[in-house]
C-alpha positions as a LaTeX table, in Angstrom:
\begin{tabular}{lrrr}
\hline
Residue & $x$ (\AA) & $y$ (\AA) & $z$ (\AA) \\
\hline
Met1 & $-21.84$ & 8.88 & 4.05 \\
Lys2 & $-23.31$ & 6.14 & 6.24 \\
Pro3 & $-20.96$ & 4.15 & 8.49 \\
His4 & $-21.31$ & 0.91 & 6.53 \\
Glu5 & $-20.67$ & 2.75 & 3.28 \\
Gln6 & $-17.51$ & 4.27 & 4.72 \\
Leu7 & $-16.23$ & 0.87 & 5.81 \\
Arg8 & $-16.98$ & $-0.65$ & 2.40 \\
Thr9 & $-15.31$ & 2.25 & 0.64 \\
Met10 & $-12.17$ & 1.97 & 2.75 \\
Asp11 & $-12.09$ & $-1.80$ & 2.19 \\
Arg12 & $-12.32$ & $-1.30$ & $-1.58$ \\
Met13 & $-9.62$ & 1.36 & $-1.49$ \\
Leu14 & $-7.37$ & $-1.01$ & 0.47 \\
Arg15 & $-7.93$ & $-3.90$ & $-1.95$ \\
Val16 & $-7.21$ & $-1.77$ & $-5.00$ \\
Ala17 & $-4.08$ & $-0.24$ & $-3.49$ \\
Ala18 & $-2.86$ & $-3.66$ & $-2.34$ \\
Thr19 & $-2.50$ & $-4.75$ & $-5.96$ \\
Leu20 & 0.31 & $-2.20$ & $-6.31$ \\
Val21 & 2.29 & $-3.52$ & $-3.34$ \\
Pro22 & 4.85 & $-6.23$ & $-4.14$ \\
Gln23 & 3.45 & $-9.66$ & $-3.31$ \\
Ala24 & 6.17 & $-10.42$ & $-0.76$ \\
Ser25 & 5.09 & $-7.43$ & 1.34 \\
Arg26 & 1.38 & $-7.38$ & 0.58 \\
Gln27 & 0.00 & $-9.38$ & 3.51 \\
Glu28 & 1.89 & $-7.41$ & 6.14 \\
Trp29 & 1.11 & $-4.11$ & 4.41 \\
Cys30 & $-2.62$ & $-4.91$ & 4.34 \\
Ala31 & $-2.60$ & $-5.96$ & 8.00 \\
Glu32 & $-0.88$ & $-2.73$ & 9.04 \\
Trp33 & $-3.24$ & $-0.54$ & 7.07 \\
Thr34 & $-6.30$ & $-2.46$ & 8.29 \\
Ala35 & $-5.23$ & $-1.98$ & 11.91 \\
Glu36 & $-4.46$ & 1.69 & 11.34 \\
Leu37 & $-7.79$ & 2.40 & 9.65 \\
Ala38 & $-9.77$ & 0.41 & 12.25 \\
Tyr39 & $-8.18$ & 2.39 & 15.08 \\
Leu40 & $-8.80$ & 5.71 & 13.36 \\
Tyr41 & $-12.35$ & 4.73 & 12.47 \\
Arg42 & $-13.17$ & 4.11 & 16.13 \\
Met43 & $-11.81$ & 7.53 & 17.05 \\
Asn44 & $-13.24$ & 9.52 & 14.15 \\
Pro45 & $-14.64$ & 8.04 & 10.90 \\
Glu46 & $-13.86$ & 11.17 & 8.89 \\
Thr47 & $-10.21$ & 11.04 & 9.92 \\
Ala48 & $-10.07$ & 7.42 & 8.83 \\
Met49 & $-11.40$ & 8.34 & 5.39 \\
Glu50 & $-8.82$ & 11.11 & 5.06 \\
Cys51 & $-6.06$ & 8.70 & 6.02 \\
Ala52 & $-7.37$ & 6.08 & 3.58 \\
Arg53 & $-6.75$ & 8.54 & 0.76 \\
Gly54 & $-3.03$ & 7.94 & 1.34 \\
Leu55 & $-3.29$ & 4.24 & 0.53 \\
Asn56 & $-2.38$ & 4.61 & $-3.13$ \\
Arg57 & 0.60 & 6.84 & $-2.46$ \\
Asp58 & 1.93 & 4.41 & 0.15 \\
Ala59 & 1.38 & 1.43 & $-2.15$ \\
Leu60 & 3.20 & 3.16 & $-5.01$ \\
Thr61 & 6.07 & 4.00 & $-2.68$ \\
Met62 & 6.33 & 0.34 & $-1.67$ \\
Arg63 & 6.42 & $-0.68$ & $-5.35$ \\
Trp64 & 9.01 & 1.98 & $-6.19$ \\
Leu65 & 11.27 & 0.94 & $-3.31$ \\
Ala66 & 11.07 & $-2.69$ & $-4.44$ \\
Val67 & 12.15 & $-1.70$ & $-7.96$ \\
Ile68 & 15.02 & 0.41 & $-6.64$ \\
Asn69 & 16.23 & $-2.42$ & $-4.39$ \\
Trp70 & 16.02 & $-4.88$ & $-7.28$ \\
Trp71 & 18.02 & $-2.53$ & $-9.51$ \\
Arg72 & 20.69 & $-2.00$ & $-6.86$ \\
Ala73 & 21.01 & $-5.75$ & $-6.26$ \\
Ile74 & 22.15 & $-6.37$ & $-9.84$ \\
Asp75 & 25.87 & $-6.98$ & $-10.10$ \\
Trp76 & 26.66 & $-4.79$ & $-13.10$ \\
Ser77 & 30.26 & $-6.04$ & $-13.28$ \\
Glu78 & 29.19 & $-9.48$ & $-14.50$ \\
Pro79 & 30.24 & $-10.15$ & $-18.09$ \\
Thr80 & 26.98 & $-11.93$ & $-18.87$ \\
Leu81 & 25.16 & $-8.62$ & $-18.59$ \\
Cys82 & 27.23 & $-7.24$ & $-21.45$ \\
Leu83 & 25.97 & $-9.80$ & $-23.92$ \\
\hline
\end{tabular}
């Protein structure tokens, strides 16, 4: 794969995975992943592509953790929840 194609592919992968990340965390998450991939790409483009394959798993983990935190934040002792 040509260098420009690799960069475009990683950018697309990042944009797709970012849709899974909760909006409150999305900007910081994208910035972290962009920095990580840029650093790896300078060292070894193939390593960067391998790392980029973990984008979806990380994004799903972020979503799952947000759901768990939301669930735990509910005060289940409130009578209004029983209605």
